[in-house]
């Protein structure tokens, strides 16, 4: 009896589509409301520091004097509080996730330099 059940499962699996995706040939399309990672439109930022104060994990650092905004991506829990609290709406949640890395890096965006820097 058990052998018959096994044969049925085997036949069904042979003629059905695989349950997994053939990654990387077929990339995952995330649902619209996926919380992946935070981006800052630095040109709109006024460095008020509200996002940093609201962040429950302390992942954001704002330096008003240097006009820089930093995020420790591996500390971020994608709660979205910073996006909700930003008075200039310059923060946004993007669907793609932070890439795996061997070190916990800090992403910094400066208004003056307008370029991303990575630091340990
Ligand atoms: S809350 Fe918005 S405007 Fe204020 S520092 Fe954060 S990102 Fe910039
Ligand atoms: S999404 Fe949440 S944890 Fe991540 S930086 Fe914003 S407030 Fe902090």
GROMACS .gro file of N, CA, C and O and ligand atoms in nm:
model
  496
    1UNK      N    1   0.082  -0.121   0.000
    1UNK     CA    2   0.000   0.000   0.000
    1UNK      C    3   0.086   0.127   0.000
    1UNK      O    4   0.062   0.222  -0.073
    2UNK      N    5   0.191   0.124   0.087
    2UNK     CA    6   0.281   0.238   0.094
    2UNK      C    7   0.356   0.258  -0.037
    2UNK      O    8   0.385   0.370  -0.078
    3UNK      N    9   0.388   0.147  -0.101
    3UNK     CA   10   0.460   0.153  -0.228
    3UNK      C   11   0.374   0.221  -0.334
    3UNK      O   12   0.423   0.300  -0.416
    4UNK      N   13   0.244   0.193  -0.330
    4UNK     CA   14   0.151   0.255  -0.425
    4UNK      C   15   0.142   0.406  -0.402
    4UNK      O   16   0.143   0.484  -0.498
    5UNK      N   17   0.138   0.446  -0.277
    5UNK     CA   18   0.135   0.589  -0.243
    5UNK      C   19   0.261   0.657  -0.294
    5UNK      O   20   0.256   0.765  -0.353
    6UNK      N   21   0.374   0.591  -0.273
    6UNK     CA   22   0.501   0.646  -0.317
    6UNK      C   23   0.504   0.660  -0.470
    6UNK      O   24   0.546   0.762  -0.524
    7UNK      N   25   0.455   0.556  -0.540
    7UNK     CA   26   0.453   0.558  -0.686
    7UNK      C   27   0.365   0.672  -0.737
    7UNK      O   28   0.399   0.740  -0.835
    8UNK      N   29   0.254   0.695  -0.670
    8UNK     CA   30   0.163   0.804  -0.711
    8UNK      C   31   0.233   0.939  -0.699
    8UNK      O   32   0.228   1.022  -0.789
    9UNK      N   33   0.299   0.959  -0.585
    9UNK     CA   34   0.372   1.085  -0.561
    9UNK      C   35   0.482   1.103  -0.664
    9UNK      O   36   0.501   1.211  -0.720
   10UNK      N   37   0.551   0.994  -0.693
   10UNK     CA   38   0.661   0.998  -0.788
   10UNK      C   39   0.610   1.037  -0.927
   10UNK      O   40   0.667   1.123  -0.995
   11UNK      N   41   0.500   0.976  -0.968
   11UNK     CA   42   0.443   1.006  -1.100
   11UNK      C   43   0.394   1.150  -1.108
   11UNK      O   44   0.415   1.220  -1.208
   12UNK      N   45   0.329   1.194  -0.999
   12UNK     CA   46   0.278   1.332  -0.997
   12UNK      C   47   0.394   1.431  -1.009
   12UNK      O   48   0.387   1.527  -1.084
   13UNK      N   49   0.503   1.406  -0.937
   13UNK     CA   50   0.618   1.495  -0.942
   13UNK      C   51   0.686   1.493  -1.078
   13UNK      O   52   0.742   1.594  -1.123
   14UNK      N   53   0.681   1.380  -1.145
   14UNK     CA   54   0.744   1.368  -1.277
   14UNK      C   55   0.676   1.456  -1.380
   14UNK      O   56   0.740   1.513  -1.468
   15UNK      N   57   0.544   1.470  -1.368
   15UNK     CA   58   0.469   1.542  -1.470
   15UNK      C   59   0.416   1.679  -1.423
   15UNK      O   60   0.335   1.740  -1.490
   16UNK      N   61   0.464   1.725  -1.310
   16UNK     CA   62   0.420   1.858  -1.265
   16UNK      C   63   0.539   1.953  -1.267
   16UNK      O   64   0.655   1.912  -1.274
   17UNK      N   65   0.508   2.083  -1.260
   17UNK     CA   66   0.614   2.184  -1.262
   17UNK      C   67   0.692   2.177  -1.131
   17UNK      O   68   0.634   2.146  -1.027
   18UNK      N   69   0.821   2.213  -1.135
   18UNK     CA   70   0.898   2.212  -1.009
   18UNK      C   71   0.846   2.319  -0.913
   18UNK      O   72   0.796   2.423  -0.956
   19UNK      N   73   0.856   2.291  -0.785
   19UNK     CA   74   0.806   2.385  -0.683
   19UNK      C   75   0.903   2.502  -0.663
   19UNK      O   76   0.867   2.601  -0.602
   20UNK      N   77   1.024   2.489  -0.714
   20UNK     CA   78   1.124   2.595  -0.695
   20UNK      C   79   1.148   2.672  -0.825
   20UNK      O   80   1.111   2.624  -0.933
   21UNK      N   81   1.210   2.790  -0.815
   21UNK     CA   82   1.242   2.872  -0.932
   21UNK      C   83   1.384   2.840  -0.980
   21UNK      O   84   1.471   2.817  -0.897
   22UNK      N   85   1.405   2.842  -1.111
   22UNK     CA   86   1.542   2.816  -1.161
   22UNK      C   87   1.629   2.942  -1.148
   22UNK      O   88   1.671   3.000  -1.248
   23UNK      N   89   1.654   2.988  -1.024
   23UNK     CA   90   1.740   3.104  -1.001
   23UNK      C   91   1.884   3.066  -1.032
   23UNK      O   92   1.923   2.954  -1.000
   24UNK      N   93   1.966   3.149  -1.098
   24UNK     CA   94   1.945   3.290  -1.131
   24UNK      C   95   1.882   3.316  -1.268
   24UNK      O   96   1.865   3.431  -1.304
   25UNK      N   97   1.850   3.211  -1.344
   25UNK     CA   98   1.790   3.234  -1.476
   25UNK      C   99   1.658   3.309  -1.462
   25UNK      O  100   1.625   3.395  -1.542
   26UNK      N  101   1.581   3.273  -1.361
   26UNK     CA  102   1.453   3.340  -1.339
   26UNK      C  103   1.457   3.409  -1.202
   26UNK      O  104   1.459   3.344  -1.099
   27UNK      N  105   1.463   3.542  -1.206
   27UNK     CA  106   1.473   3.615  -1.080
   27UNK      C  107   1.337   3.630  -1.014
   27UNK      O  108   1.235   3.635  -1.082
   28UNK      N  109   1.340   3.639  -0.883
   28UNK     CA  110   1.217   3.654  -0.805
   28UNK      C  111   1.157   3.792  -0.828
   28UNK      O  112   1.226   3.893  -0.819
   29UNK      N  113   1.027   3.797  -0.859
   29UNK     CA  114   0.958   3.925  -0.868
   29UNK      C  115   0.888   3.946  -0.734
   29UNK      O  116   0.799   3.869  -0.697
   30UNK      N  117   0.934   4.047  -0.660
   30UNK     CA  118   0.880   4.068  -0.526
   30UNK      C  119   0.743   4.133  -0.533
   30UNK      O  120   0.716   4.212  -0.622
   31UNK      N  121   0.656   4.102  -0.437
   31UNK     CA  122   0.526   4.170  -0.429
   31UNK      C  123   0.547   4.320  -0.408
   31UNK      O  124   0.648   4.363  -0.354
   32UNK      N  125   0.450   4.397  -0.452
   32UNK     CA  126   0.457   4.544  -0.450
   32UNK      C  127   0.499   4.602  -0.314
   32UNK      O  128   0.574   4.697  -0.307
   33UNK      N  129   0.449   4.544  -0.205
   33UNK     CA  130   0.472   4.603  -0.073
   33UNK      C  131   0.588   4.539   0.003
   33UNK      O  132   0.598   4.553   0.124
   34UNK      N  133   0.674   4.471  -0.069
   34UNK     CA  134   0.790   4.409  -0.004
   34UNK      C  135   0.878   4.515   0.062
   34UNK      O  136   0.905   4.619   0.002
   35UNK      N  137   0.922   4.490   0.183
   35UNK     CA  138   1.014   4.580   0.252
   35UNK      C  139   1.155   4.528   0.233
   35UNK      O  140   1.196   4.434   0.301
   36UNK      N  141   1.227   4.589   0.141
   36UNK     CA  142   1.361   4.540   0.110
   36UNK      C  143   1.469   4.622   0.177
   36UNK      O  144   1.533   4.577   0.270
   37UNK      N  145   1.491   4.745   0.126
   37UNK     CA  146   1.593   4.831   0.186
   37UNK      C  147   1.553   4.977   0.171
   37UNK      O  148   1.471   5.012   0.087
   38UNK      N  149   1.616   5.062   0.253
   38UNK     CA  150   1.585   5.206   0.256
   38UNK      C  151   1.680   5.282   0.163
   38UNK      O  152   1.799   5.255   0.159
   39UNK      N  153   1.623   5.377   0.089
   39UNK     CA  154   1.704   5.469   0.007
   39UNK      C  155   1.671   5.611   0.048
   39UNK      O  156   1.557   5.640   0.085
   40UNK      N  157   1.769   5.699   0.039
   40UNK     CA  158   1.747   5.840   0.071
   40UNK      C  159   1.775   5.926  -0.053
   40UNK      O  160   1.884   5.919  -0.110
   41UNK      N  161   1.675   6.006  -0.092
   41UNK     CA  162   1.696   6.104  -0.199
   41UNK      C  163   1.764   6.223  -0.132
   41UNK      O  164   1.700   6.314  -0.083
   42UNK      N  165   1.897   6.217  -0.131
   42UNK     CA  166   1.977   6.308  -0.047
   42UNK      C  167   1.959   6.456  -0.086
   42UNK      O  168   1.977   6.545  -0.003
   43UNK      N  169   1.922   6.483  -0.209
   43UNK     CA  170   1.903   6.622  -0.251
   43UNK      C  171   1.786   6.688  -0.178
   43UNK      O  172   1.782   6.810  -0.162
   44UNK      N  173   1.690   6.607  -0.134
   44UNK     CA  174   1.572   6.661  -0.065
   44UNK      C  175   1.590   6.665   0.086
   44UNK      O  176   1.519   6.734   0.157
   45UNK      N  177   1.685   6.589   0.137
   45UNK     CA  178   1.706   6.576   0.282
   45UNK      C  179   1.751   6.709   0.343
   45UNK      O  180   1.833   6.780   0.285
   46UNK      N  181   1.695   6.741   0.461
   46UNK     CA  182   1.733   6.866   0.529
   46UNK      C  183   1.813   6.835   0.658
   46UNK      O  184   1.839   6.924   0.737
   47UNK      N  185   1.847   6.709   0.678
   47UNK     CA  186   1.929   6.664   0.791
   47UNK      C  187   1.870   6.704   0.926
   47UNK      O  188   1.941   6.749   1.015
   48UNK      N  189   1.741   6.686   0.938
   48UNK     CA  190   1.672   6.719   1.063
   48UNK      C  191   1.697   6.612   1.170
   48UNK      O  192   1.684   6.639   1.289
   49UNK      N  193   1.730   6.491   1.129
   49UNK     CA  194   1.762   6.385   1.225
   49UNK      C  195   1.642   6.310   1.279
   49UNK      O  196   1.657   6.222   1.365
   50UNK      N  197   1.522   6.341   1.230
   50UNK     CA  198   1.401   6.272   1.281
   50UNK      C  199   1.407   6.122   1.255
   50UNK      O  200   1.369   6.042   1.340
   51UNK      N  201   1.452   6.085   1.137
   51UNK     CA  202   1.459   5.942   1.101
   51UNK      C  203   1.549   5.868   1.198
   51UNK      O  204   1.520   5.757   1.243
   52UNK      N  205   1.660   5.933   1.234
   52UNK     CA  206   1.756   5.873   1.325
   52UNK      C  207   1.695   5.854   1.464
   52UNK      O  208   1.716   5.752   1.529
   53UNK      N  209   1.618   5.955   1.508
   53UNK     CA  210   1.555   5.947   1.641
   53UNK      C  211   1.446   5.840   1.645
   53UNK      O  212   1.426   5.773   1.746
   54UNK      N  213   1.375   5.822   1.535
   54UNK     CA  214   1.263   5.726   1.531
   54UNK      C  215   1.310   5.582   1.512
   54UNK      O  216   1.238   5.488   1.544
   55UNK      N  217   1.428   5.565   1.456
   55UNK     CA  218   1.475   5.430   1.423
   55UNK      C  219   1.492   5.345   1.550
   55UNK      O  220   1.571   5.379   1.638
   56UNK      N  221   1.418   5.235   1.562
   56UNK     CA  222   1.424   5.155   1.685
   56UNK      C  223   1.556   5.081   1.705
   56UNK      O  224   1.587   5.040   1.816
   57UNK      N  225   1.633   5.066   1.600
   57UNK     CA  226   1.759   4.992   1.615
   57UNK      C  227   1.881   5.084   1.609
   57UNK      O  228   1.995   5.036   1.614
   58UNK      N  229   1.858   5.214   1.592
   58UNK     CA  230   1.970   5.307   1.584
   58UNK      C  231   2.055   5.285   1.460
   58UNK      O  232   2.176   5.306   1.463
   59UNK      N  233   1.991   5.244   1.352
   59UNK     CA  234   2.068   5.212   1.230
   59UNK      C  235   2.107   5.336   1.150
   59UNK      O  236   2.198   5.330   1.068
   60UNK      N  237   2.038   5.448   1.176
   60UNK     CA  238   2.062   5.569   1.095
   60UNK      C  239   2.143   5.670   1.174
   60UNK      O  240   2.118   5.694   1.292
   61UNK      N  241   2.240   5.731   1.108
   61UNK     CA  242   2.318   5.841   1.167
   61UNK      C  243   2.309   5.960   1.072
   61UNK      O  244   2.330   5.945   0.952
   62UNK      N  245   2.277   6.075   1.129
   62UNK     CA  246   2.267   6.197   1.047
   62UNK      C  247   2.371   6.296   1.098
   62UNK      O  248   2.379   6.323   1.217
   63UNK      N  249   2.453   6.347   1.007
   63UNK     CA  250   2.552   6.448   1.043
   63UNK      C  251   2.517   6.577   0.970
   63UNK      O  252   2.540   6.590   0.849
   64UNK      N  253   2.457   6.669   1.045
   64UNK     CA  254   2.410   6.795   0.984
   64UNK      C  255   2.528   6.879   0.933
   64UNK      O  256   2.521   6.938   0.826
   65UNK      N  257   2.636   6.884   1.012
   65UNK     CA  258   2.752   6.967   0.975
   65UNK      C  259   2.814   6.919   0.844
   65UNK      O  260   2.850   7.000   0.758
   66UNK      N  261   2.826   6.789   0.830
   66UNK     CA  262   2.889   6.735   0.708
   66UNK      C  263   2.788   6.705   0.599
   66UNK      O  264   2.824   6.657   0.491
   67UNK      N  265   2.660   6.729   0.628
   67UNK     CA  266   2.551   6.700   0.535
   67UNK      C  267   2.559   6.556   0.484
   67UNK      O  268   2.559   6.530   0.362
   68UNK      N  269   2.571   6.464   0.580
   68UNK     CA  270   2.578   6.323   0.542
   68UNK      C  271   2.471   6.243   0.617
   68UNK      O  272   2.432   6.278   0.728
   69UNK      N  273   2.428   6.137   0.555
   69UNK     CA  274   2.326   6.047   0.609
   69UNK      C  275   2.378   5.906   0.593
   69UNK      O  276   2.417   5.865   0.483
   70UNK      N  277   2.383   5.831   0.703
   70UNK     CA  278   2.439   5.696   0.698
   70UNK      C  279   2.339   5.593   0.751
   70UNK      O  280   2.260   5.623   0.841
   71UNK      N  281   2.349   5.474   0.698
   71UNK     CA  282   2.264   5.365   0.746
   71UNK      C  283   2.347   5.238   0.760
   71UNK      O  284   2.427   5.205   0.670
   72UNK      N  285   2.332   5.173   0.874
   72UNK     CA  286   2.395   5.042   0.893
   72UNK      C  287   2.291   4.939   0.850
   72UNK      O  288   2.199   4.906   0.922
   73UNK      N  289   2.305   4.893   0.729
   73UNK     CA  290   2.199   4.811   0.666
   73UNK      C  291   2.174   4.680   0.740
   73UNK      O  292   2.063   4.629   0.739
   74UNK      N  293   2.277   4.626   0.803
   74UNK     CA  294   2.256   4.499   0.871
   74UNK      C  295   2.192   4.516   1.009
   74UNK      O  296   2.161   4.418   1.075
   75UNK      N  297   2.173   4.642   1.050
   75UNK     CA  298   2.100   4.668   1.175
   75UNK      C  299   1.955   4.703   1.146
   75UNK      O  300   1.873   4.705   1.237
   76UNK      N  301   1.926   4.735   1.022
   76UNK     CA  302   1.790   4.777   0.984
   76UNK      C  303   1.696   4.656   0.982
   76UNK      O  304   1.731   4.550   0.932
   77UNK      N  305   1.579   4.676   1.041
   77UNK     CA  306   1.480   4.566   1.045
   77UNK      C  307   1.363   4.593   0.951
   77UNK      O  308   1.258   4.529   0.960
   78UNK      N  309   1.379   4.692   0.863
   78UNK     CA  310   1.279   4.724   0.760
   78UNK      C  311   1.139   4.754   0.819
   78UNK      O  312   1.039   4.716   0.760
   79UNK      N  313   1.138   4.822   0.934
   79UNK     CA  314   1.009   4.852   0.996
   79UNK      C  315   0.938   4.967   0.924
   79UNK      O  316   0.816   4.977   0.928
   80UNK      N  317   1.016   5.056   0.860
   80UNK     CA  318   0.956   5.166   0.785
   80UNK      C  319   0.923   5.289   0.867
   80UNK      O  320   0.868   5.385   0.813
   81UNK      N  321   0.959   5.294   0.995
   81UNK     CA  322   0.931   5.412   1.079
   81UNK      C  323   1.001   5.536   1.024
   81UNK      O  324   0.947   5.646   1.028
   82UNK      N  325   1.122   5.518   0.976
   82UNK     CA  326   1.196   5.635   0.925
   82UNK      C  327   1.126   5.693   0.803
   82UNK      O  328   1.117   5.816   0.789
   83UNK      N  329   1.073   5.607   0.717
   83UNK     CA  330   1.002   5.655   0.597
   83UNK      C  331   0.879   5.734   0.639
   83UNK      O  332   0.851   5.842   0.585
   84UNK      N  333   0.806   5.682   0.738
   84UNK     CA  334   0.684   5.750   0.784
   84UNK      C  335   0.715   5.881   0.853
   84UNK      O  336   0.637   5.976   0.843
   85UNK      N  337   0.827   5.889   0.922
   85UNK     CA  338   0.855   6.009   1.002
   85UNK      C  339   0.926   6.118   0.925
   85UNK      O  340   0.930   6.232   0.971
   86UNK      N  341   0.980   6.090   0.809
   86UNK     CA  342   1.057   6.192   0.735
   86UNK      C  343   0.965   6.304   0.686
   86UNK      O  344   0.873   6.280   0.609
   87UNK      N  345   0.991   6.429   0.730
   87UNK     CA  346   0.903   6.539   0.691
   87UNK      C  347   0.918   6.580   0.544
   87UNK      O  348   0.831   6.646   0.488
   88UNK      N  349   1.028   6.543   0.483
   88UNK     CA  350   1.053   6.581   0.343
   88UNK      C  351   1.023   6.468   0.245
   88UNK      O  352   1.043   6.482   0.125
   89UNK      N  353   0.978   6.354   0.296
   89UNK     CA  354   0.947   6.238   0.212
   89UNK      C  355   1.064   6.196   0.122
   89UNK      O  356   1.043   6.154   0.008
   90UNK      N  357   1.183   6.214   0.173
   90UNK     CA  358   1.297   6.175   0.089
   90UNK      C  359   1.341   6.031   0.112
   90UNK      O  360   1.422   5.977   0.036
   91UNK      N  361   1.287   5.968   0.216
   91UNK     CA  362   1.319   5.827   0.239
   91UNK      C  363   1.215   5.738   0.172
   91UNK      O  364   1.096   5.769   0.172
   92UNK      N  365   1.261   5.628   0.116
   92UNK     CA  366   1.166   5.535   0.054
   92UNK      C  367   1.214   5.392   0.074
   92UNK      O  368   1.333   5.364   0.088
   93UNK      N  369   1.116   5.303   0.077
   93UNK     CA  370   1.145   5.160   0.094
   93UNK      C  371   1.149   5.096  -0.045
   93UNK      O  372   1.056   5.112  -0.123
   94UNK      N  373   1.256   5.027  -0.074
   94UNK     CA  374   1.269   4.960  -0.204
   94UNK      C  375   1.253   4.809  -0.188
   94UNK      O  376   1.278   4.755  -0.081
   95UNK      N  377   1.216   4.743  -0.295
   95UNK     CA  378   1.180   4.602  -0.286
   95UNK      C  379   1.300   4.509  -0.273
   95UNK      O  380   1.289   4.405  -0.210
   96UNK      N  381   1.413   4.546  -0.334
   96UNK     CA  382   1.526   4.453  -0.332
   96UNK      C  383   1.595   4.453  -0.195
   96UNK      O  384   1.601   4.556  -0.128
   97UNK      N  385   1.647   4.338  -0.157
   97UNK     CA  386   1.710   4.323  -0.026
   97UNK      C  387   1.858   4.361  -0.033
   97UNK      O  388   1.919   4.358  -0.139
   98UNK      N  389   1.911   4.396   0.084
   98UNK     CA  390   2.054   4.424   0.095
   98UNK      C  391   2.133   4.297   0.060
   98UNK      O  392   2.098   4.188   0.106
   99UNK      N  393   2.234   4.312  -0.022
   99UNK     CA  394   2.315   4.198  -0.063
   99UNK      C  395   2.392   4.141   0.056
   99UNK      O  396   2.437   4.217   0.143
  100UNK      N  397   2.408   4.010   0.060
  100UNK     CA  398   2.487   3.951   0.169
  100UNK      C  399   2.631   4.002   0.163
  100UNK      O  400   2.682   4.032   0.053
  101UNK      N  401   2.696   4.012   0.278
  101UNK     CA  402   2.834   4.059   0.281
  101UNK      C  403   2.908   3.994   0.396
  101UNK      O  404   2.845   3.952   0.494
  102UNK      N  405   3.037   3.990   0.385
  102UNK     CA  406   3.120   3.931   0.490
  102UNK      C  407   3.139   4.023   0.608
  102UNK      O  408   3.173   3.980   0.718
  103UNK      N  409   3.120   4.155   0.585
  103UNK     CA  410   3.137   4.255   0.690
  103UNK      C  411   3.011   4.336   0.703
  103UNK      O  412   2.939   4.354   0.605
  104UNK      N  413   2.988   4.389   0.824
  104UNK     CA  414   2.875   4.479   0.844
  104UNK      C  415   2.916   4.619   0.800
  104UNK      O  416   2.991   4.686   0.870
  105UNK      N  417   2.873   4.660   0.684
  105UNK     CA  418   2.916   4.788   0.628
  105UNK      C  419   2.817   4.900   0.663
  105UNK      O  420   2.704   4.875   0.702
  106UNK      N  421   2.864   5.024   0.646
  106UNK     CA  422   2.780   5.142   0.665
  106UNK      C  423   2.771   5.213   0.530
  106UNK      O  424   2.873   5.241   0.468
  107UNK      N  425   2.650   5.239   0.484
  107UNK     CA  426   2.632   5.313   0.359
  107UNK      C  427   2.612   5.460   0.393
  107UNK      O  428   2.522   5.493   0.471
  108UNK      N  429   2.693   5.547   0.335
  108UNK     CA  430   2.684   5.690   0.363
  108UNK      C  431   2.657   5.766   0.234
  108UNK      O  432   2.719   5.739   0.132
  109UNK      N  433   2.562   5.859   0.243
  109UNK     CA  434   2.532   5.944   0.127
  109UNK      C  435   2.555   6.088   0.173
  109UNK      O  436   2.507   6.129   0.277
  110UNK      N  437   2.632   6.164   0.095
  110UNK     CA  438   2.661   6.303   0.129
  110UNK      C  439   2.596   6.394   0.027
  110UNK      O  440   2.602   6.367  -0.093
  111UNK      N  441   2.540   6.505   0.074
  111UNK     CA  442   2.474   6.597  -0.018
  111UNK      C  443   2.577   6.671  -0.103
  111UNK      O  444   2.554   6.697  -0.219
  112UNK      N  445   2.692   6.699  -0.044
  112UNK     CA  446   2.793   6.775  -0.117
  112UNK      C  447   2.860   6.690  -0.224
  112UNK      O  448   2.879   6.733  -0.336
  113UNK      N  449   2.894   6.565  -0.185
  113UNK     CA  450   2.966   6.480  -0.280
  113UNK      C  451   2.872   6.402  -0.370
  113UNK      O  452   2.908   6.364  -0.480
  114UNK      N  453   2.749   6.380  -0.321
  114UNK     CA  454   2.649   6.304  -0.395
  114UNK      C  455   2.701   6.171  -0.444
  114UNK      O  456   2.687   6.134  -0.558
  115UNK      N  457   2.769   6.100  -0.357
  115UNK     CA  458   2.815   5.967  -0.395
  115UNK      C  459   2.809   5.876  -0.274
  115UNK      O  460   2.812   5.920  -0.160
  116UNK      N  461   2.797   5.748  -0.301
  116UNK     CA  462   2.791   5.649  -0.194
  116UNK      C  463   2.930   5.608  -0.152
  116UNK      O  464   3.020   5.596  -0.233
  117UNK      N  465   2.944   5.590  -0.020
  117UNK     CA  466   3.072   5.543   0.030
  117UNK      C  467   3.043   5.423   0.117
  117UNK      O  468   2.943   5.419   0.187
  118UNK      N  469   3.131   5.327   0.115
  118UNK     CA  470   3.117   5.211   0.202
  118UNK      C  471   3.230   5.213   0.303
  118UNK      O  472   3.345   5.233   0.267
  119UNK      N  473   3.196   5.193   0.429
  119UNK     CA  474   3.299   5.188   0.534
  119UNK      C  475   3.265   5.073   0.626
  119UNK      O  476   3.151   5.035   0.639
  120UNK      N  477   3.365   5.018   0.689
  120UNK     CA  478   3.342   4.908   0.781
  120UNK      C  479   3.277   4.958   0.908
  120UNK      O  480   3.300   5.065   0.952
  121LIG     S1  481   1.395   6.262   0.848
  121LIG    FE1  482   1.416   6.290   0.627
  121LIG     S2  483   1.486   6.501   0.604
  121LIG    FE2  484   1.520   6.446   0.818
  121LIG     S3  485   1.735   6.369   0.824
  121LIG    FE3  486   1.600   6.192   0.794
  121LIG     S4  487   1.596   6.164   0.573
  121LIG    FE4  488   1.669   6.372   0.609
  122LIG     S1  489   1.333   5.083   0.838
  122LIG    FE1  490   1.318   5.088   1.064
  122LIG     S2  491   1.505   4.989   1.134
  122LIG    FE2  492   1.537   5.040   0.919
  122LIG     S3  493   1.640   5.237   0.923
  122LIG    FE3  494   1.419   5.278   0.905
  122LIG     S4  495   1.346   5.303   1.116
  122LIG    FE4  496   1.549   5.207   1.126
   0.00000   0.00000   0.00000
